[in-house]
């Protein structure tokens, strides 16, 4: 019975995730999934004084990007405006929710075209 309860609890937790935490696109022709992750900052503490808490994110938050069989973990930058995420090589920003910016630095800048899944 314990195993069954664990399965039910797992399903409830997955189904309870806010829709904004997940997004799906086709980037450069391949499916890409983004998962928002919360950092270790306490939103009720000193972090509330940080001026760029846009879109409900704070420094320390990040994204997991699942694309082409890889998972990229990108921490949020502290740039003003729409939250952006980078690890120094990969960069993501969704100022236009239908056409997010997804770039990679490999000598120069490589930009990937992203469209909402299903378009």
mmCIF file of C-alpha atoms in Angstrom, residues 39-112:
data_model
loop_
_atom_site.group_PDB
_atom_site.id
_atom_site.type_symbol
_atom_site.label_atom_id
_atom_site.label_comp_id
_atom_site.label_asym_id
_atom_site.label_seq_id
_atom_site.Cartn_x
_atom_site.Cartn_y
_atom_site.Cartn_z
ATOM 1 C CA UNK A 39 17.145 29.102 -5.691
ATOM 2 C CA UNK A 40 18.004 29.304 -2.052
ATOM 3 C CA UNK A 41 16.915 32.927 -1.567
ATOM 4 C CA UNK A 42 14.070 33.523 0.883
ATOM 5 C CA UNK A 43 11.502 35.685 -0.919
ATOM 6 C CA UNK A 44 10.247 37.048 2.391
ATOM 7 C CA UNK A 45 13.674 38.124 3.609
ATOM 8 C CA UNK A 46 16.349 40.523 2.322
ATOM 9 C CA UNK A 47 15.781 39.376 -1.276
ATOM 10 C CA UNK A 48 12.567 41.410 -1.395
ATOM 11 C CA UNK A 49 14.732 44.548 -1.508
ATOM 12 C CA UNK A 50 16.382 43.410 -4.766
ATOM 13 C CA UNK A 51 15.028 45.740 -7.453
ATOM 14 C CA UNK A 52 14.843 43.142 -10.239
ATOM 15 C CA UNK A 53 12.446 40.531 -8.906
ATOM 16 C CA UNK A 54 10.699 40.547 -12.304
ATOM 17 C CA UNK A 55 8.365 37.711 -13.248
ATOM 18 C CA UNK A 56 8.513 36.405 -9.678
ATOM 19 C CA UNK A 57 12.153 35.378 -9.993
ATOM 20 C CA UNK A 58 15.067 36.310 -7.766
ATOM 21 C CA UNK A 59 18.843 35.938 -8.004
ATOM 22 C CA UNK A 60 19.568 32.325 -7.189
ATOM 23 C CA UNK A 61 16.637 31.089 -9.272
ATOM 24 C CA UNK A 62 17.366 29.319 -12.515
ATOM 25 C CA UNK A 63 16.188 27.226 -15.416
ATOM 26 C CA UNK A 64 16.685 23.666 -16.489
ATOM 27 C CA UNK A 65 16.612 23.511 -20.273
ATOM 28 C CA UNK A 66 16.086 20.061 -21.754
ATOM 29 C CA UNK A 67 17.182 20.021 -25.412
ATOM 30 C CA UNK A 68 18.794 17.542 -27.775
ATOM 31 C CA UNK A 69 19.303 14.927 -25.059
ATOM 32 C CA UNK A 70 21.078 17.385 -22.750
ATOM 33 C CA UNK A 71 19.981 19.285 -19.645
ATOM 34 C CA UNK A 72 21.415 22.763 -19.160
ATOM 35 C CA UNK A 73 21.211 24.430 -15.753
ATOM 36 C CA UNK A 74 21.254 28.193 -16.213
ATOM 37 C CA UNK A 75 21.261 30.552 -13.225
ATOM 38 C CA UNK A 76 19.302 33.788 -13.427
ATOM 39 C CA UNK A 77 21.314 36.902 -14.174
ATOM 40 C CA UNK A 78 20.811 40.125 -12.250
ATOM 41 C CA UNK A 79 20.306 42.154 -15.434
ATOM 42 C CA UNK A 80 17.493 44.700 -15.403
ATOM 43 C CA UNK A 81 14.284 43.938 -17.273
ATOM 44 C CA UNK A 82 12.992 40.561 -18.376
ATOM 45 C CA UNK A 83 14.781 37.784 -16.479
ATOM 46 C CA UNK A 84 17.614 36.186 -18.414
ATOM 47 C CA UNK A 85 19.619 33.087 -17.588
ATOM 48 C CA UNK A 86 23.195 32.168 -18.483
ATOM 49 C CA UNK A 87 26.064 29.927 -17.522
ATOM 50 C CA UNK A 88 28.520 31.949 -19.622
ATOM 51 C CA UNK A 89 28.118 29.681 -22.639
ATOM 52 C CA UNK A 90 24.328 29.325 -22.986
ATOM 53 C CA UNK A 91 21.866 32.232 -22.650
ATOM 54 C CA UNK A 92 18.034 32.261 -22.477
ATOM 55 C CA UNK A 93 15.531 35.106 -22.262
ATOM 56 C CA UNK A 94 11.812 35.111 -23.076
ATOM 57 C CA UNK A 95 11.023 38.807 -23.459
ATOM 58 C CA UNK A 96 8.655 37.757 -26.273
ATOM 59 C CA UNK A 97 6.925 34.681 -24.819
ATOM 60 C CA UNK A 98 6.266 33.320 -28.331
ATOM 61 C CA UNK A 99 9.854 33.763 -29.535
ATOM 62 C CA UNK A 100 12.380 33.379 -26.709
ATOM 63 C CA UNK A 101 16.035 34.160 -27.277
ATOM 64 C CA UNK A 102 18.305 31.122 -27.021
ATOM 65 C CA UNK A 103 21.992 31.619 -27.775
ATOM 66 C CA UNK A 104 25.295 29.839 -27.384
ATOM 67 C CA UNK A 105 28.814 31.251 -27.389
ATOM 68 C CA UNK A 106 31.163 29.046 -29.409
ATOM 69 C CA UNK A 107 33.890 31.346 -30.661
ATOM 70 C CA UNK A 108 31.126 33.650 -31.895
ATOM 71 C CA UNK A 109 27.461 33.870 -31.047
ATOM 72 C CA UNK A 110 25.139 31.118 -32.299
ATOM 73 C CA UNK A 111 21.434 32.006 -32.120
ATOM 74 C CA UNK A 112 18.716 29.350 -32.245
#
